[in-house]
Amino acid sequence: MGKTLLQHTQSLCPVCLRRIDAAYVREGAEVFFCKTCPQHGAFRVLAWRQAAGLADFSAWQQGRVPAYPAHPATALRQGCPYDCGLCPEHGQHTCTGLIEVTQRCTLHCPVCYAAAGQGAAPADPSLAIIERQLQALFTASGACNVQLSGGEPTLRDDLPHIIALAKQQGLGLVQVNSNGLRLGTEQGYAARLKEAGLDSVYLQWDGTDDTIFQTMRGRPCLAWKQAALQACREARLGVVLVATVARGVNDHALGDLLRFAVAQGAVVRGLHLQPVASFGRFPWELANAPRLSLPDLMLALEEQSAGMVRAADFHAPSCEHSLCSFSAVYGRDGQGGLQGVVGAACCGTGGGQGAVLDNASGSRRSKAFIAAHWGSPAEKGAQGSASVQGAQAAMPLMDDLSRFVAQAGADRRFTLSAMAFQDALSFDIARVRGCCIHVVTEQGKLIPFCAYNLTSFEGIALYRGKEKR
Amino acid sequence: MSIEPEFSPDGGIWECARCHVPLVQQKVQAQYMHSAFDVILPRCPHCGLTLIPKSLAQGRMAEVEALLEDK
């Protein structure tokens, strides 16, 4: 079969993590990411799939004007991705800063990028450290959104205090990444988080039946996850359902998951899919991972949704790198369904093929979009609404009336999105440089998410766990 | 830190018919159906009479009204 070289870039050897040249190569209807380490040999992994109704690999991607950090925290020494902090050459501002408030976890999922809940977890960072992280994030990135992650953040009894600190710091949307166990089992807990200022729960949710949870999470989870969702609904906390998607495990059940998510009404702001990447803990050999490309997900959603969504609805992002995600925004029909696509989540359609996008403005729009669409449902009454106030930090250039329109309009919309994380095989330095999701380390450095979590074939991390306390 | 857009009059110099003083741009709280919104509008510094520019009434304000009334 003929091969066509589409694009050069750089990557890392998945064994020794040295920087090597890489390329995207088309073979028939598939595009592979290929690279060769002089010491460890050749590697390749599926990156894209061509199909009718889907954008071509090259047409999907848009030119970008990089947005460099105003105040880089690290100097250029060894080059990308070894100088993260951010370094002066990083090409995108922070949309979401991620702070891991604990490494402890109630579950021990077979798939976990943080490899949490394994052995003795290190002591949780103190409140003073977390406060410094929040300050560092605000200093470097302004009123971006923040996700409190882990481990399982709800294991910290002082989580409401941390949420309040994030709000006081002036950050935009404050979100907690959770498995939902405490939210679903402790009476009044969701309301306490809401009262502390929480806007959104990033609720891990892989499917609509327990066989899927049994495989992905090692136990049935559906009952208490449904209780968690109900608790968030009662507390008027916005929820984004987040599914890890593995070939042969739940890629056949995406239509059911979409229908379930939409039928929950405005409490579920959107469904976010994460095709498996192999870092941290995973139960397969890296070379034989049950991978899915972004086009695989787009096609599966179209095939399984009985016309609710179409692959052609999805757009490339204009905040993060084009190959990292897709999204669409739909109007709700008011009867538990959708009534057609109204745009792209994140930052709009980006101007079409051949357009060159300005990363700085893409980042600003993305922050405001996420704050409005992934935040809590609007509440009528009192001073504007709670969520109008909550979105204020992320939308400072609007007055109250405009913020209300953006927020209330968001309740009538549903976001459907996916993000492809990179692992040792798929790690593309151009994608890392365009990353807008940055992990804040305990020393206040910002590391692109996939660089932070990357582990080699032998489990050696590039960044995670390397910083001394 | 918030830079709020100001809604200025649609044209010409406006003055208060009762107090005969020019209107000034001031922060005003607009209330409707138990919701309150801070906006900067032309207002009489003496009696508080507030002008709602046509562009605002037919634009953002109409959108908010429609959303609050579930239209």
Coordinates of N, CA, C and O in Angstrom, one line a residue, chain A residues 26 35 120 122 134 144 178 186 189 233 241 279 300 304 351 353 361 388 409 426:
Chain A
R26 N 0.3 8.8 5.8 CA -1.0 8.3 5.4 C -0.8 6.9 4.7 O 0.1 6.8 3.8
K35 N 7.8 7.1 14.2 CA 9.1 7.6 14.7 C 10.1 6.5 14.8 O 9.7 5.3 15.0
A120 N 1.2 3.1 49.5 CA 1.1 4.3 50.4 C 1.2 5.6 49.6 O 2.2 5.9 49.0
P122 N 1.6 9.5 49.0 CA 2.3 10.6 49.8 C 1.4 11.4 50.5 O 0.2 11.5 50.2
L134 N -2.4 28.1 43.9 CA -3.5 28.9 43.3 C -2.9 30.3 42.9 O -3.3 30.9 41.9
C144 N -8.0 32.2 34.8 CA -8.3 31.0 34.0 C -9.2 30.1 34.9 O -9.5 30.4 36.0
S178 N -14.1 14.2 40.1 CA -14.4 13.3 41.1 C -15.0 12.0 40.6 O -15.6 12.0 39.5
E186 N -22.8 10.8 50.9 CA -22.8 11.6 52.1 C -23.9 12.7 51.9 O -23.8 13.6 51.1
Y189 N -23.3 16.8 51.2 CA -22.0 17.1 50.8 C -21.9 18.0 49.6 O -21.2 19.0 49.5
R233 N -27.8 17.7 41.3 CA -29.0 18.3 40.8 C -29.7 19.1 41.9 O -30.0 20.3 41.7
L241 N -20.3 15.0 32.5 CA -20.0 13.5 32.5 C -18.7 13.2 31.7 O -18.7 13.7 30.5
F279 N -0.7 6.0 30.1 CA 0.2 6.5 31.1 C -0.3 6.2 32.5 O -1.5 6.0 32.7
A300 N -18.5 6.8 15.7 CA -19.3 6.0 16.7 C -20.4 6.8 17.2 O -21.6 6.2 17.3
Q304 N -24.3 5.6 16.5 CA -25.0 5.0 17.6 C -26.1 6.0 18.2 O -26.8 5.6 19.1
G351 N -13.0 29.5 11.7 CA -12.8 30.2 10.4 C -12.6 29.3 9.2 O -12.4 29.8 8.1
Q353 N -11.2 26.0 6.7 CA -10.0 25.5 6.1 C -9.1 26.7 5.7 O -9.5 27.6 5.0
S361 N -6.4 35.0 21.4 CA -7.9 35.2 21.4 C -8.6 33.9 21.5 O -9.7 33.8 22.2
V388 N -24.2 33.7 37.3 CA -23.7 35.0 36.7 C -22.5 35.5 37.4 O -21.5 35.9 36.9
G409 N -28.5 31.3 28.4 CA -28.4 30.6 27.1 C -27.7 29.3 27.2 O -28.1 28.3 26.6
S426 N 2.2 8.3 21.2 CA 1.6 9.3 20.4 C 2.1 10.8 20.7 O 1.6 11.7 20.1

